[in-house]
Each structure stands twice: as C-alpha cells, then as structure tokens.
GROMACS .gro file of C-alpha atoms in nm:
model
  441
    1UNK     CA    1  -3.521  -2.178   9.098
    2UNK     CA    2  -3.221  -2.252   8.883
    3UNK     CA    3  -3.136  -2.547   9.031
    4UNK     CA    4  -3.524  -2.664   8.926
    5UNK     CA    5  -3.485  -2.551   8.573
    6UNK     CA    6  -3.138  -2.712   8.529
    7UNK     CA    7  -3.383  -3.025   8.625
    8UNK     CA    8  -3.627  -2.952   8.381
    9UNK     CA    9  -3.375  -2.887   8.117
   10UNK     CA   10  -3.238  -3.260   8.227
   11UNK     CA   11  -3.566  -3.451   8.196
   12UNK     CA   12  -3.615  -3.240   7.900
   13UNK     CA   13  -3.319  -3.328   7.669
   14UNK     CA   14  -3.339  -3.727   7.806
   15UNK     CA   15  -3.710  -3.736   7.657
   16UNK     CA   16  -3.538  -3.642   7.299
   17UNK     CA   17  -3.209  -3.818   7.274
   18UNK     CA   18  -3.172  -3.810   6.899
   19UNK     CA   19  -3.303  -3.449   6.854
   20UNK     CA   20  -3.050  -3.313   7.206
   21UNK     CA   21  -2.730  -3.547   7.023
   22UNK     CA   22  -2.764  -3.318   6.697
   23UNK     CA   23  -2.802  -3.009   6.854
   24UNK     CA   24  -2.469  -3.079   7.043
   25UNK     CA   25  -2.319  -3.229   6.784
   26UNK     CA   26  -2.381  -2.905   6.568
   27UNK     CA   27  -2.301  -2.665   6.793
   28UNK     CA   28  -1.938  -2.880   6.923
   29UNK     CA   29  -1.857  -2.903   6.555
   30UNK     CA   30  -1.907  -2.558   6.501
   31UNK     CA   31  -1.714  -2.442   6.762
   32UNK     CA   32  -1.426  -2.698   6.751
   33UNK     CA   33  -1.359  -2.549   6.372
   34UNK     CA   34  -1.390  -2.191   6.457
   35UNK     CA   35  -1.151  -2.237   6.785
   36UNK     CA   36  -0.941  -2.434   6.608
   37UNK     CA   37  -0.847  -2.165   6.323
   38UNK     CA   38  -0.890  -1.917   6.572
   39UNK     CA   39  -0.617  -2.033   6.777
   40UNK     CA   40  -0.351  -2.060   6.511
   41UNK     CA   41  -0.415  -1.664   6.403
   42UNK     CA   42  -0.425  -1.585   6.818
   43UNK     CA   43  -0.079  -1.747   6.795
   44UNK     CA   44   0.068  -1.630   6.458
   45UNK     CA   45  -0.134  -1.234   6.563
   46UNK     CA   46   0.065  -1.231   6.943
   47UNK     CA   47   0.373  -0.968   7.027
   48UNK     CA   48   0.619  -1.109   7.305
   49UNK     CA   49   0.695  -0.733   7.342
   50UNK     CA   50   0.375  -0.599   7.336
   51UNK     CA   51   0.435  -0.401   7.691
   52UNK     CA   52   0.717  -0.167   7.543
   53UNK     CA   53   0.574  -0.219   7.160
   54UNK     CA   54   0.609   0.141   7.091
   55UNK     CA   55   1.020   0.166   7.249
   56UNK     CA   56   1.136  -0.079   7.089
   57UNK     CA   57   1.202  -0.066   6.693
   58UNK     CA   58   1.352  -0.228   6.397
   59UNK     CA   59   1.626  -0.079   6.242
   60UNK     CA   60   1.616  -0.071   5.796
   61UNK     CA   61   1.774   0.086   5.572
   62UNK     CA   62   1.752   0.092   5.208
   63UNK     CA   63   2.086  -0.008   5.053
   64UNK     CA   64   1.975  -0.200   4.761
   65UNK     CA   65   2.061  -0.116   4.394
   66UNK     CA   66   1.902   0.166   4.182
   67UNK     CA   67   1.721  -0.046   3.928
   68UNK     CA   68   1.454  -0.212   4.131
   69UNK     CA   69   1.377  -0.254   4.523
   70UNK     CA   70   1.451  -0.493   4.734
   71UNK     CA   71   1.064  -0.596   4.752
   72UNK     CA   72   0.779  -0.428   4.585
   73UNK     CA   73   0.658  -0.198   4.601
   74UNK     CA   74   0.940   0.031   4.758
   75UNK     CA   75   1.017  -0.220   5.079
   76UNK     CA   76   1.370  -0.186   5.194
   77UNK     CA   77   1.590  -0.534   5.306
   78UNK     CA   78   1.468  -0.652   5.624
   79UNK     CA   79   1.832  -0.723   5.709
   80UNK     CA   80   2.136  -0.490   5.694
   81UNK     CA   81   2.480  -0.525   5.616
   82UNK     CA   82   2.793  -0.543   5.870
   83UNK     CA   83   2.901  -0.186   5.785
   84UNK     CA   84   2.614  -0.019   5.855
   85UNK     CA   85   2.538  -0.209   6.202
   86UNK     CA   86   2.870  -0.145   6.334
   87UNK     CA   87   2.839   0.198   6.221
   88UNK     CA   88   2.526   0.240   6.407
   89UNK     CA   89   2.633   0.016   6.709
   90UNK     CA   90   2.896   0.295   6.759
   91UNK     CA   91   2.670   0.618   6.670
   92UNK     CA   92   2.318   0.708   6.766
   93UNK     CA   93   2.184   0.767   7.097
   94UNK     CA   94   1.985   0.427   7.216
   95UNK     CA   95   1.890   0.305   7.539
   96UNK     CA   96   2.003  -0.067   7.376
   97UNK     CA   97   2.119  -0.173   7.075
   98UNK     CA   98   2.098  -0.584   6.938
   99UNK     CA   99   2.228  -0.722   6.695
  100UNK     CA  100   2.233  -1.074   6.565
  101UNK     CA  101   2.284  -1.342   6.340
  102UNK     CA  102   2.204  -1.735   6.317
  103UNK     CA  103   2.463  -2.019   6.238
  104UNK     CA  104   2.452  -2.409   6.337
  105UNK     CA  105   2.791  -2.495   6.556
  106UNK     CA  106   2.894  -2.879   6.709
  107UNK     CA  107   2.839  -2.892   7.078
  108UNK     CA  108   3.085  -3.166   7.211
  109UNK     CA  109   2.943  -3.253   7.597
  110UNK     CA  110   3.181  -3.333   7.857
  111UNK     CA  111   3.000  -3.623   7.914
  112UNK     CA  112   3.134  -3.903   7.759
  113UNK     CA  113   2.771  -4.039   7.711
  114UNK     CA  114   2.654  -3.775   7.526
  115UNK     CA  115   2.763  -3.743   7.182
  116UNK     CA  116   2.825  -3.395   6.974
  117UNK     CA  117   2.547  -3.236   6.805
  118UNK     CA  118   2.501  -2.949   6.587
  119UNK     CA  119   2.314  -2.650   6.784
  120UNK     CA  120   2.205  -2.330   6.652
  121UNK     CA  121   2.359  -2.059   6.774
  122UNK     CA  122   2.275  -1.691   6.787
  123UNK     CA  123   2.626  -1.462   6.758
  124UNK     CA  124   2.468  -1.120   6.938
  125UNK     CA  125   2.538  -0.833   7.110
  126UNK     CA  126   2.466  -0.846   7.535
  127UNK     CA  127   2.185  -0.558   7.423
  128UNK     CA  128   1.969  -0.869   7.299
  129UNK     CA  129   1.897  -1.007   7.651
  130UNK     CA  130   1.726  -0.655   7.758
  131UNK     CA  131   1.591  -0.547   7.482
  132UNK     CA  132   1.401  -0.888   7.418
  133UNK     CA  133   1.378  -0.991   7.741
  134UNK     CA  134   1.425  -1.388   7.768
  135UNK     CA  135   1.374  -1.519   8.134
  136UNK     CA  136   1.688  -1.558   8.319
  137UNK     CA  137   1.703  -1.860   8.528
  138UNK     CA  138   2.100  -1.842   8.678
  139UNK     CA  139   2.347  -1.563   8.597
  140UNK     CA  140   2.321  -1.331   8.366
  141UNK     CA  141   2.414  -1.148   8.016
  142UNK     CA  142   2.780  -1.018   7.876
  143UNK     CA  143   2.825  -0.667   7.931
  144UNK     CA  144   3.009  -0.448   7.631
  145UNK     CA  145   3.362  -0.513   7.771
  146UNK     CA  146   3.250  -0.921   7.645
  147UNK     CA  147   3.134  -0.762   7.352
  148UNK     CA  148   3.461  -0.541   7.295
  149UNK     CA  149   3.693  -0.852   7.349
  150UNK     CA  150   3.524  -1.130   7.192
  151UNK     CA  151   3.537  -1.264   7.540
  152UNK     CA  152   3.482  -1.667   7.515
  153UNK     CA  153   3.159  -1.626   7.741
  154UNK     CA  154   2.782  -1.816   7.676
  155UNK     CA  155   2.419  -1.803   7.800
  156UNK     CA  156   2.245  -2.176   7.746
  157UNK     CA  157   1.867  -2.234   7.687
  158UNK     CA  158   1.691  -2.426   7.902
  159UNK     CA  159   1.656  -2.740   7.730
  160UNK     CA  160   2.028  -2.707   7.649
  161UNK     CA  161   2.106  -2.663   8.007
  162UNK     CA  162   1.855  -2.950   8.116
  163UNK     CA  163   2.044  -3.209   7.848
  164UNK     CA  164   2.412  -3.090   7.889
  165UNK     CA  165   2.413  -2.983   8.274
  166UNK     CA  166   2.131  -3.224   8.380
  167UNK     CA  167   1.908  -2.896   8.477
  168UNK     CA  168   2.170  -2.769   8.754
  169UNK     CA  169   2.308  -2.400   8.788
  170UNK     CA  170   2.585  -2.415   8.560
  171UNK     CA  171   2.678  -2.073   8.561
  172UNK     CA  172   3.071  -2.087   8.587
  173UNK     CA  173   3.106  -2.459   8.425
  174UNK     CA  174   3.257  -2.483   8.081
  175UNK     CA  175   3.049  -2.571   7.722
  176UNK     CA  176   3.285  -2.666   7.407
  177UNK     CA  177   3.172  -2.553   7.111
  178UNK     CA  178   3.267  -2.550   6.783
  179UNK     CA  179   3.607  -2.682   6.931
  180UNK     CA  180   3.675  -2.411   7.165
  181UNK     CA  181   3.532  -2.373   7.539
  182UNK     CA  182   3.332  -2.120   7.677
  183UNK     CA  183   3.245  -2.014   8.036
  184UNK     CA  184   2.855  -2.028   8.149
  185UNK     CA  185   2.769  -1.693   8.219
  186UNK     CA  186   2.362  -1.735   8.227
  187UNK     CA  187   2.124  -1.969   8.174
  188UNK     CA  188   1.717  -1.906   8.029
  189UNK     CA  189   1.419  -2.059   8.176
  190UNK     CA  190   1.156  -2.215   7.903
  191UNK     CA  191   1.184  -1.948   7.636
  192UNK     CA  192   0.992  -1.968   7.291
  193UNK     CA  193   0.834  -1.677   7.204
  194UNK     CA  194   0.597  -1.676   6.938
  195UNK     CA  195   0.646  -1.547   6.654
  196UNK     CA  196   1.013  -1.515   6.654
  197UNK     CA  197   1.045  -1.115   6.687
  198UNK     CA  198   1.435  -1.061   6.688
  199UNK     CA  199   1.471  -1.320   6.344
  200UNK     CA  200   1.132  -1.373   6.151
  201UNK     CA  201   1.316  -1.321   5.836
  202UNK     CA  202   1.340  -1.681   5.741
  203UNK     CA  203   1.023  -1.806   5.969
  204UNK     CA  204   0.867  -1.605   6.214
  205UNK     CA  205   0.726  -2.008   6.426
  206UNK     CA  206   0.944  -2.259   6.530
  207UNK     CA  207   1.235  -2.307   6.808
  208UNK     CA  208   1.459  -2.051   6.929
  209UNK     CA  209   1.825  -2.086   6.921
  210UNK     CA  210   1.953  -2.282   7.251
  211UNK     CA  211   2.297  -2.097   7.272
  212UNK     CA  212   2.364  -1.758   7.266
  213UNK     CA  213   2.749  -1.598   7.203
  214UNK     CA  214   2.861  -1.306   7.177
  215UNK     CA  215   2.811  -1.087   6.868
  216UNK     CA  216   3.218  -1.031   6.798
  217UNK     CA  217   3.326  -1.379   6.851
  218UNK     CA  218   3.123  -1.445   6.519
  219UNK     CA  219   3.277  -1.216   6.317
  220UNK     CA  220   3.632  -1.343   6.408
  221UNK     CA  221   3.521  -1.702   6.312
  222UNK     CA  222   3.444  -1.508   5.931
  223UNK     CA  223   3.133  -1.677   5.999
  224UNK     CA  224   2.806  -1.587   5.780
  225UNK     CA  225   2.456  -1.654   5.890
  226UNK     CA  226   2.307  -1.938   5.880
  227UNK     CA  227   1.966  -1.789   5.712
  228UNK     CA  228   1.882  -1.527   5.491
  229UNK     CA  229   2.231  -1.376   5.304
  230UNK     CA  230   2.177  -1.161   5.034
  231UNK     CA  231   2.344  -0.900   4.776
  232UNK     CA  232   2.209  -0.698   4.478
  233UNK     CA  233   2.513  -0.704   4.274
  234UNK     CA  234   2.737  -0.936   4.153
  235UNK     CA  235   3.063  -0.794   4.361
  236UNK     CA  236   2.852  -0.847   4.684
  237UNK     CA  237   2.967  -1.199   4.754
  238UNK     CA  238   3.240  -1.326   4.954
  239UNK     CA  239   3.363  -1.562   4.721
  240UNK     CA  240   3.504  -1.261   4.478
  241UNK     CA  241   3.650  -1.039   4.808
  242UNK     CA  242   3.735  -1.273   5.078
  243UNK     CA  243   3.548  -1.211   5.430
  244UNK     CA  244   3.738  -0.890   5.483
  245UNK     CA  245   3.552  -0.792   5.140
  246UNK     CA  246   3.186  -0.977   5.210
  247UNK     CA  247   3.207  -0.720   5.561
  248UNK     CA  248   3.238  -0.428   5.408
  249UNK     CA  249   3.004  -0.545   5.108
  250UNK     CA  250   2.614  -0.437   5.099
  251UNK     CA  251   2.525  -0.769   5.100
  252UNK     CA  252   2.248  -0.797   5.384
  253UNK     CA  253   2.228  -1.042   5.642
  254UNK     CA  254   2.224  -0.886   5.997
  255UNK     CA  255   1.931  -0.808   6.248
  256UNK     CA  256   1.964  -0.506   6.417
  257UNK     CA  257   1.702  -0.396   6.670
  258UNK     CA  258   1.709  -0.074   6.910
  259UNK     CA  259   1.513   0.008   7.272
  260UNK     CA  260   1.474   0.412   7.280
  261UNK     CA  261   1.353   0.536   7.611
  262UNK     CA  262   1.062   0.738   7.490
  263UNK     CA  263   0.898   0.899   7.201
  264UNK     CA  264   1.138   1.212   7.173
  265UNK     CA  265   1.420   0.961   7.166
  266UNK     CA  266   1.235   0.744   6.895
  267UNK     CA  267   1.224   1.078   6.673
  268UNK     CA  268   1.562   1.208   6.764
  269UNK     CA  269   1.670   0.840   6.644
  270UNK     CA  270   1.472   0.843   6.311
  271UNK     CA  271   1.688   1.189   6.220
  272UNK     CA  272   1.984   1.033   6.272
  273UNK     CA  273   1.930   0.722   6.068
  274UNK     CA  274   1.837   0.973   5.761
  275UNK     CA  275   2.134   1.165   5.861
  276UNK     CA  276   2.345   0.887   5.827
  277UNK     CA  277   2.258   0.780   5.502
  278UNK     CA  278   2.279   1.109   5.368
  279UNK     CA  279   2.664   1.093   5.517
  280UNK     CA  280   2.694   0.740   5.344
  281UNK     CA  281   2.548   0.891   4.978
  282UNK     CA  282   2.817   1.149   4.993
  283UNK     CA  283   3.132   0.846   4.919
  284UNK     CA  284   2.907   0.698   4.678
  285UNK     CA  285   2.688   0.435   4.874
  286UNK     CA  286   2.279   0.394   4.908
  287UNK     CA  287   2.187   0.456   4.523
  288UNK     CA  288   1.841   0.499   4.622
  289UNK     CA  289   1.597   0.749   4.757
  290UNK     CA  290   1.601   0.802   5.119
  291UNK     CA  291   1.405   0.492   5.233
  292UNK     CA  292   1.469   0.395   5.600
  293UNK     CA  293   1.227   0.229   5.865
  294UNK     CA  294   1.208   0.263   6.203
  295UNK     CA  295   0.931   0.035   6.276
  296UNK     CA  296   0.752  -0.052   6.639
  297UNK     CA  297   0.696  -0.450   6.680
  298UNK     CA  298   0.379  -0.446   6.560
  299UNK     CA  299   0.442  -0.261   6.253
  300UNK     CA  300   0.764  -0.483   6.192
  301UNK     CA  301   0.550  -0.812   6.195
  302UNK     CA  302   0.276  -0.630   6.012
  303UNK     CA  303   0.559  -0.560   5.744
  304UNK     CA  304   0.678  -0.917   5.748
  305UNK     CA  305   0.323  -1.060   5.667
  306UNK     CA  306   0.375  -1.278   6.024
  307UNK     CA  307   0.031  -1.299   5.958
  308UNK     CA  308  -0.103  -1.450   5.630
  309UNK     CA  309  -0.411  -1.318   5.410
  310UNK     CA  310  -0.533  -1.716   5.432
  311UNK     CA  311  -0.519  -1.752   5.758
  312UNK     CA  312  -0.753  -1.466   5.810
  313UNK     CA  313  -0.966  -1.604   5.539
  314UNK     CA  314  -0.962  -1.961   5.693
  315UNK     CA  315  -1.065  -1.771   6.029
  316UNK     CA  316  -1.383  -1.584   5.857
  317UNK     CA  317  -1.484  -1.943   5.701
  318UNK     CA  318  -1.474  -2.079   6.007
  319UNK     CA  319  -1.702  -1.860   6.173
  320UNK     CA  320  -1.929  -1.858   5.876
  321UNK     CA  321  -1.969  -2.209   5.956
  322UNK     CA  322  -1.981  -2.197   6.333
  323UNK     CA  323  -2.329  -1.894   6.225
  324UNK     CA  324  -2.426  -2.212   5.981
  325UNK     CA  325  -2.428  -2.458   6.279
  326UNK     CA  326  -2.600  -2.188   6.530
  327UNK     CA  327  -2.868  -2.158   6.237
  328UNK     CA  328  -2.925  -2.556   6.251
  329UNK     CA  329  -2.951  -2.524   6.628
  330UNK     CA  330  -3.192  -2.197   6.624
  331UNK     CA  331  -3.403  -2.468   6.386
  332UNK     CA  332  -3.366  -2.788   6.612
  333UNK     CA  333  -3.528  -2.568   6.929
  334UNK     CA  334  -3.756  -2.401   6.732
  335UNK     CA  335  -3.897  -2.785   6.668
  336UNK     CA  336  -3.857  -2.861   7.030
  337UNK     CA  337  -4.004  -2.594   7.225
  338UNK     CA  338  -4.295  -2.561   6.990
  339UNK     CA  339  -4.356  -2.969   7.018
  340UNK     CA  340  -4.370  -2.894   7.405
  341UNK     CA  341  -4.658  -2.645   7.302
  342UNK     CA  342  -4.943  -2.877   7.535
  343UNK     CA  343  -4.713  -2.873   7.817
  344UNK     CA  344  -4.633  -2.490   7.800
  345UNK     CA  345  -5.043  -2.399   7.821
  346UNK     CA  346  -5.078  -2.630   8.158
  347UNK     CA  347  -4.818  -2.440   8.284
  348UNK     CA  348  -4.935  -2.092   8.204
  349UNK     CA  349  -5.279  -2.227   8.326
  350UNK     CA  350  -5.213  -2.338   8.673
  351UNK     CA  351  -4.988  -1.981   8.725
  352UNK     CA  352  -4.630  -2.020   8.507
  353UNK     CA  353  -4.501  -1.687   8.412
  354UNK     CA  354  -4.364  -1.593   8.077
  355UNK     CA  355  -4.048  -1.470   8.234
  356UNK     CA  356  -4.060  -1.816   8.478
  357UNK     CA  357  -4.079  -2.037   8.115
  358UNK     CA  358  -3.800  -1.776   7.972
  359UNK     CA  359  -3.573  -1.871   8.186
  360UNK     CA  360  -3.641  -2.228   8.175
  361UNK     CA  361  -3.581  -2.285   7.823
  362UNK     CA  362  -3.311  -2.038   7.827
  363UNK     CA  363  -3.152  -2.270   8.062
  364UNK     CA  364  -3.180  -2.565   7.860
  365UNK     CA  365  -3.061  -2.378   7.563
  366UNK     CA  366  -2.782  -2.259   7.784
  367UNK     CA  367  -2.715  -2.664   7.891
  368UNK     CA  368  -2.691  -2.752   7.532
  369UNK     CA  369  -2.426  -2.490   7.469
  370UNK     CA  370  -2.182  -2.582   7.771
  371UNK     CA  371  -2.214  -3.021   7.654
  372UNK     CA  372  -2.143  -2.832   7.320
  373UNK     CA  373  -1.865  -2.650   7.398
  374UNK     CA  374  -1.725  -2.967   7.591
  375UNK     CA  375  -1.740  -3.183   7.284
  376UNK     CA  376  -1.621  -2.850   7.067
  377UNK     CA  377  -1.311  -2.828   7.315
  378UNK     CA  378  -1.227  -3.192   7.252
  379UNK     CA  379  -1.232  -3.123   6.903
  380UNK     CA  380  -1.009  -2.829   6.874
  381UNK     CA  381  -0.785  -3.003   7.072
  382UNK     CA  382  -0.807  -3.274   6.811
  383UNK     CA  383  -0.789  -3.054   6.559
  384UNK     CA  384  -0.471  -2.897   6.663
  385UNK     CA  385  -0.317  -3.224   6.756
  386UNK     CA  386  -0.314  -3.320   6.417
  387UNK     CA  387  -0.180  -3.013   6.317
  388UNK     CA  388   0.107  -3.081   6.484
  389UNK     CA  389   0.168  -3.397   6.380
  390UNK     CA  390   0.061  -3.271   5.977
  391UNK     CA  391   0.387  -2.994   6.048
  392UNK     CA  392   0.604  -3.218   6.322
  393UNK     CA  393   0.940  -3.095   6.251
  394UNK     CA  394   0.874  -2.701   6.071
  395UNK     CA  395   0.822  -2.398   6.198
  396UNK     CA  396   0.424  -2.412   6.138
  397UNK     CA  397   0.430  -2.657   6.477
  398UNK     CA  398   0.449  -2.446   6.723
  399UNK     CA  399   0.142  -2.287   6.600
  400UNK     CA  400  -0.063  -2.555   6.712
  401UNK     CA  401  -0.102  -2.510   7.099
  402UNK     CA  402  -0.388  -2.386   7.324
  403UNK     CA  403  -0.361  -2.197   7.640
  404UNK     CA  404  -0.598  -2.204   7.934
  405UNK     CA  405  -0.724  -1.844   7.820
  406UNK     CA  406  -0.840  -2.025   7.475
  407UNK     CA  407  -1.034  -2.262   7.674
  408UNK     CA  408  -1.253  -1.997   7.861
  409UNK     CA  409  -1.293  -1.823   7.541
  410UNK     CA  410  -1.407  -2.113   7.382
  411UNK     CA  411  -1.637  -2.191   7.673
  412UNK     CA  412  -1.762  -1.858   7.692
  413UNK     CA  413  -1.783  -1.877   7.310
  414UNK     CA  414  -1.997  -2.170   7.322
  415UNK     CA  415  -2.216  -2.067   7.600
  416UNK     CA  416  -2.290  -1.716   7.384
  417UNK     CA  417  -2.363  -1.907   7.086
  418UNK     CA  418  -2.620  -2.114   7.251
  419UNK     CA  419  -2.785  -1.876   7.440
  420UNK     CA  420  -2.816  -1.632   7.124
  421UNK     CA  421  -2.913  -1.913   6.949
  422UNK     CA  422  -3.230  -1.993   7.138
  423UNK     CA  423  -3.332  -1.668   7.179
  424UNK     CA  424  -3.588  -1.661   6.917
  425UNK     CA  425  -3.720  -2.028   6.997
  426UNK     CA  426  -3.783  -1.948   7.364
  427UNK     CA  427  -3.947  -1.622   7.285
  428UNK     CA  428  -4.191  -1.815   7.032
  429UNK     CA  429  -4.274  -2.056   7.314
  430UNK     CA  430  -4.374  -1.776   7.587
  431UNK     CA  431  -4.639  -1.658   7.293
  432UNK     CA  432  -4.803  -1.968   7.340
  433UNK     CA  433  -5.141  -1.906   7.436
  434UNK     CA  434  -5.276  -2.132   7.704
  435UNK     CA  435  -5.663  -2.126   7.718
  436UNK     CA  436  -5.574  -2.255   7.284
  437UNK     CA  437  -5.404  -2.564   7.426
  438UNK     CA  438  -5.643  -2.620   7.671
  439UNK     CA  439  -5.908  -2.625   7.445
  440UNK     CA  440  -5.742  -2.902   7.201
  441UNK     CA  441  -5.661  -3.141   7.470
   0.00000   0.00000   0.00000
C-alpha cells in the first residue's frame, strides 16, 4: 500500500509542477537557514570533555586590585599568575594538574627542502595530555621527572608530524626548535577540539597548537605567552622588574586546569583554594574579598560567553522563519488537496477510506518534505561554505562544518516539518463529502 501511495504522490506532484517547485523551494529554504545557524551554535554549544564534565575544573582566583574587578560584575581573571600556579602545582590534592601557556617558536626541518616556520607552541605540564585527553597516535606524554628537569622532550600534532616526518612514527627522531633540538616523545592523531577548552581566553574556535613542550622549559627561556598577559598595577610588568620580577608579579597570564577523582575531592579542593588565599592575604597579597572559582567545563565556557547572546538570537530567527516557510507550505496543500476535491468523492464513492486517503496525502506531504530537505541540505552546506570562506583564516572558521549527525537531524527535521505541516490540509480533504461531488459533476 505504500509503495501505491508513493505512486500517487508521484503522478500527483508531476500534474502541478509550478505549485510542487514552491512548496520545495519553501520548505529547502527554510530548512537550509535554520540548519545552517543551527550548526554554528551545535559547534560553538559542544564540550570535548563532556564525559568527565563534572571532574574536571578550572582553577581562578581573584588577585586583582581593590578598586575595581577584573570584569564586572565581581568576575575574577580567567588566567593566574606564575606564583600562584606553582604554588598550587606543588600543594593540593589532585588527581592531575595542567598548566599552560601559548608562544609562536621557528621550527627549522631537517630537511633541507623544507624551510623554517614559526609554530605555536604550547609550554605545559605532562598533566595536560590526561586531563584533556588528545588522541595519541605513537608514544606518549612526559612524566614529572621531564617536568622537574626541563627535559628537552616534545609531542608533535598530526599535521606537524605529517609535514616534518612525512606521517611516519617519529617517536625517538629529533625536531629543532627555536634553535635547540628536542627528542619525539609522542605524536597526536587529528586533534581540534571545538571550542578550545584548555585556552579560550583569547578565542575559544580556531587551530590548536601543533607542538607541545614541556611546561619548565618555558619558563627558563623567560618566555611570556603569546596571548592574553595582563596586570592591574603599574609595577606588574616585566619591563620595571626583569623576568625574575614579572614571575613573582600578579600579572596574569597562565591556564591552570585540575582532574579531581570525585565529588568529595572536588570539595576538599575548593577548601583548599580558599585556604590558600587566606595564607596569601596574611603577607599582604589578594586585596580583595575571597573570590575563587572552581568551575566544571560547562560552567567555565558558560563563564567565558563561548557562546554569544547573537548567535542564539540568529538561531530563534531562523526558526521563526523556517515556522514562516511551513506556514506557506500548510497554505500551498491546503490549495492542492482541496483542488483534488472531484477526485477525492470518486474515491470515497467506489469504497476509499478516510484513513486509506490520510495516508495518501500524508505521503505526498511526507515526499515533499524529504526533496525539501535534499535541496535544504544543499543549502546549508552552501551556506556554511561561504562561511568559511567569509572567516578563512580566524578562529570563527572552524565553526563552519557539518557532521553526519547534522545531516540526519536535518533530514529528520525536514521530514517533521512536512508532515506537521500537512496535517491540517489532509484532514480538510478526508471531510470531503462524496455524494456533494458527485452531485456537481
């Protein structure tokens, strides 16, 4: 029986070319804005770390000057100073403890084909590789003895690995950087999570770093980060004190991120932050109230504003107009089906079922909504193509990407739509009476 009203819903839409064209053309342009926008929040709203969300936190503390707050209302930095994460690297019972900073090195390839490049680097501590969990292709982290000894060890990304090392195990080969060699320890598989949870501080979207060192080695370059530095007074700067001065300054410029092993340990960790900075008030540091954070993922990226207020907004407008475009449609079939009214009595006369003529234009309804949602697929895939090519080269780039789960959803989206959508048009046609045909023809 399907099979015969999938052939009725053919001969059907053939018989009214111009009238099936806007009804797919509504519904595909409909759904290929509201899939479009939809995608970009889907990306900006994920959590790479969504499976241990609640375990693993982001360390702040609220060093900033007396007079005003770091952000208003009473937000403290979302960075921290070098004192206070080596303080806490050393104290505080955590499972793991990462922390990290960004800064753009030379690469110099063995190859004599390849020239030197500048690379960003992230300087961290061997807690970053299980705390956020990037897929290990060959080798492994640094332990803390690396860590302790600024031992000249590296972990390459994957493209890095694929461009350098031509996409071989490299693990024990040698990468110059920044004119000193380091030995291949690891090497990541494709890697870009999305947003950027261990730095979102200046852009939560865009490319990872490609080479990762460790955390000391950094520190005894006197190197700064390469992104967000700053200080609430005018002593807080490097160029007054020297690096020895700008480390033990409360300038801010350091991620620090912790993996607790359960709740009790998450509590038992929040004391000892407040303990700490009640220690630290005591020779004259953190002016302000006690103000420290200890937030899950999802309540640091809800902090950050990962997620903007427009891009919620452009969301709901899309939809609106998607309900606009279903309205059209509910109008288009309304005409259709009722046009067909001759053709529905005959049928009731020589034995057609209401439920038999349901499904029937139910199906054709349904018909229009998958050629919809073909053409409204095409066009979110337009619509994000250009997207990347309006932000080729920024962080707003990587938004622009669908998955295959997006394209059931917006199959299944479409589908929905057109079934809801003629709903009311198929029920009108069923009321038709059939000896009130008969009688006009």
């Amino acid at each position: 029986m399907f099979r015969y009203n999938l052939w009725l819903a053919a001969v059907s839409l053939k018989r009214n070319p111009v009238l099936t064209a806007l009804m797919i053309a509504a519904i595909g342009l409909g759904i290929g804005m509201s899939m479009t926008s939809f995608t970009v929040l889907s990306t900006m709203s994920g959590n790479p770390l969504a499976h241990k969300n609640e375990l693993v936190r982001r360390v702040q503390l609220d060093n900033w000057g007396a007079e005003q707050p770091f952000r208003e209302p009473n937000e403290p930095p979302e960075l921290m100073s070098y004192r206070d994460v080596t303080n806490l690297l050393e104290k505080g019972e955590a499972q793991y403890k990462a922390a990290s900073f960004p800064n753009v090195l030379p690469l110099e390839p063995a190859q004599r084909e390849l020239t030197p490049y500048m690379i960003q680097v992230l300087f961290a501590t061997g807690d970053f590789f299980p705390v956020f969990e990037p897929p290990m292709r060959y080798g492994q982290g640094w332990g803390k003895a690396e860590d302790r000894d600024a031992t000249r060890v590296v972990v390459v990304g994957h493209e890095t690995n694929e461009k350098v090392f031509g996409g071989e195990n490299s693990v024990g080969r040698k990468l110059r950087i920044g004119g000193e060699d380091y030995a291949v320890v690891g090497v990541l598989g494709p890697w870009n999570p999305q947003p950027k949870v261990h730095h979102v501080s200046n852009g939560a979207f865009g490319g990872v770093e490609e080479v990762f060192v460790p955390f000391a080695i950094g520190i005894e370059k006197e190197l700064q980060s390469s992104s967000n530095n700053s200080c609430w007074s005018e002593g807080d700067d490097d160029d007054a004190t020297g690096y020895r001065g700008w480390l033990e300054s409360d300038c801010v410029w350091l991620d620090l991120t912790v993996q607790l092993k359960d709740q009790e340990q998450v509590a038992a960790y929040r004391r000892f932050l407040d303990d700490y900075v009640r220690e630290e008030k005591k020779a004259g540091r953190f002016p302000r109230e006690l103000n420290n954070r200890l937030y899950s993922v999802s309540e640091w990226l809800s902090a950050q504003k990962v997620v903007s207020r427009d891009a919620r907004t452009q969301v709901w407008l899309a939809f609106a107009f998607l309900l606009v475009c279903l309205l059209n449609t509910v109008g288009l079939l309304l005409a259709k089906f009722l046009g067909k009214s001759s053709e529905i009595g005959l049928r009731r006369a020589v034995g057609a079922s209401k439920p038999q003529l349901f499904a029937q234009f139910l199906t054709e309804s349904a018909v229009v909504g998958v050629v919809g949602g073909v053409l409204g697929l095409a066009l979110s895939l337009l619509g994000l193509l250009a997207l990347r090519t309006l932000y080729a080269g920024t962080s707003q780039e990587e938004l622009a990407h669908m998955d295959w789960n997006l394209v059931l959803v917006t199959m299944g989206v479409a589908l929905v739509a057109s079934l809801l959508a003629g709903l009311y048009p198929t029920w009108r046609a069923c009321q038709v009476q059939p000896a009130t045909q008969l009688k006009t023809q």
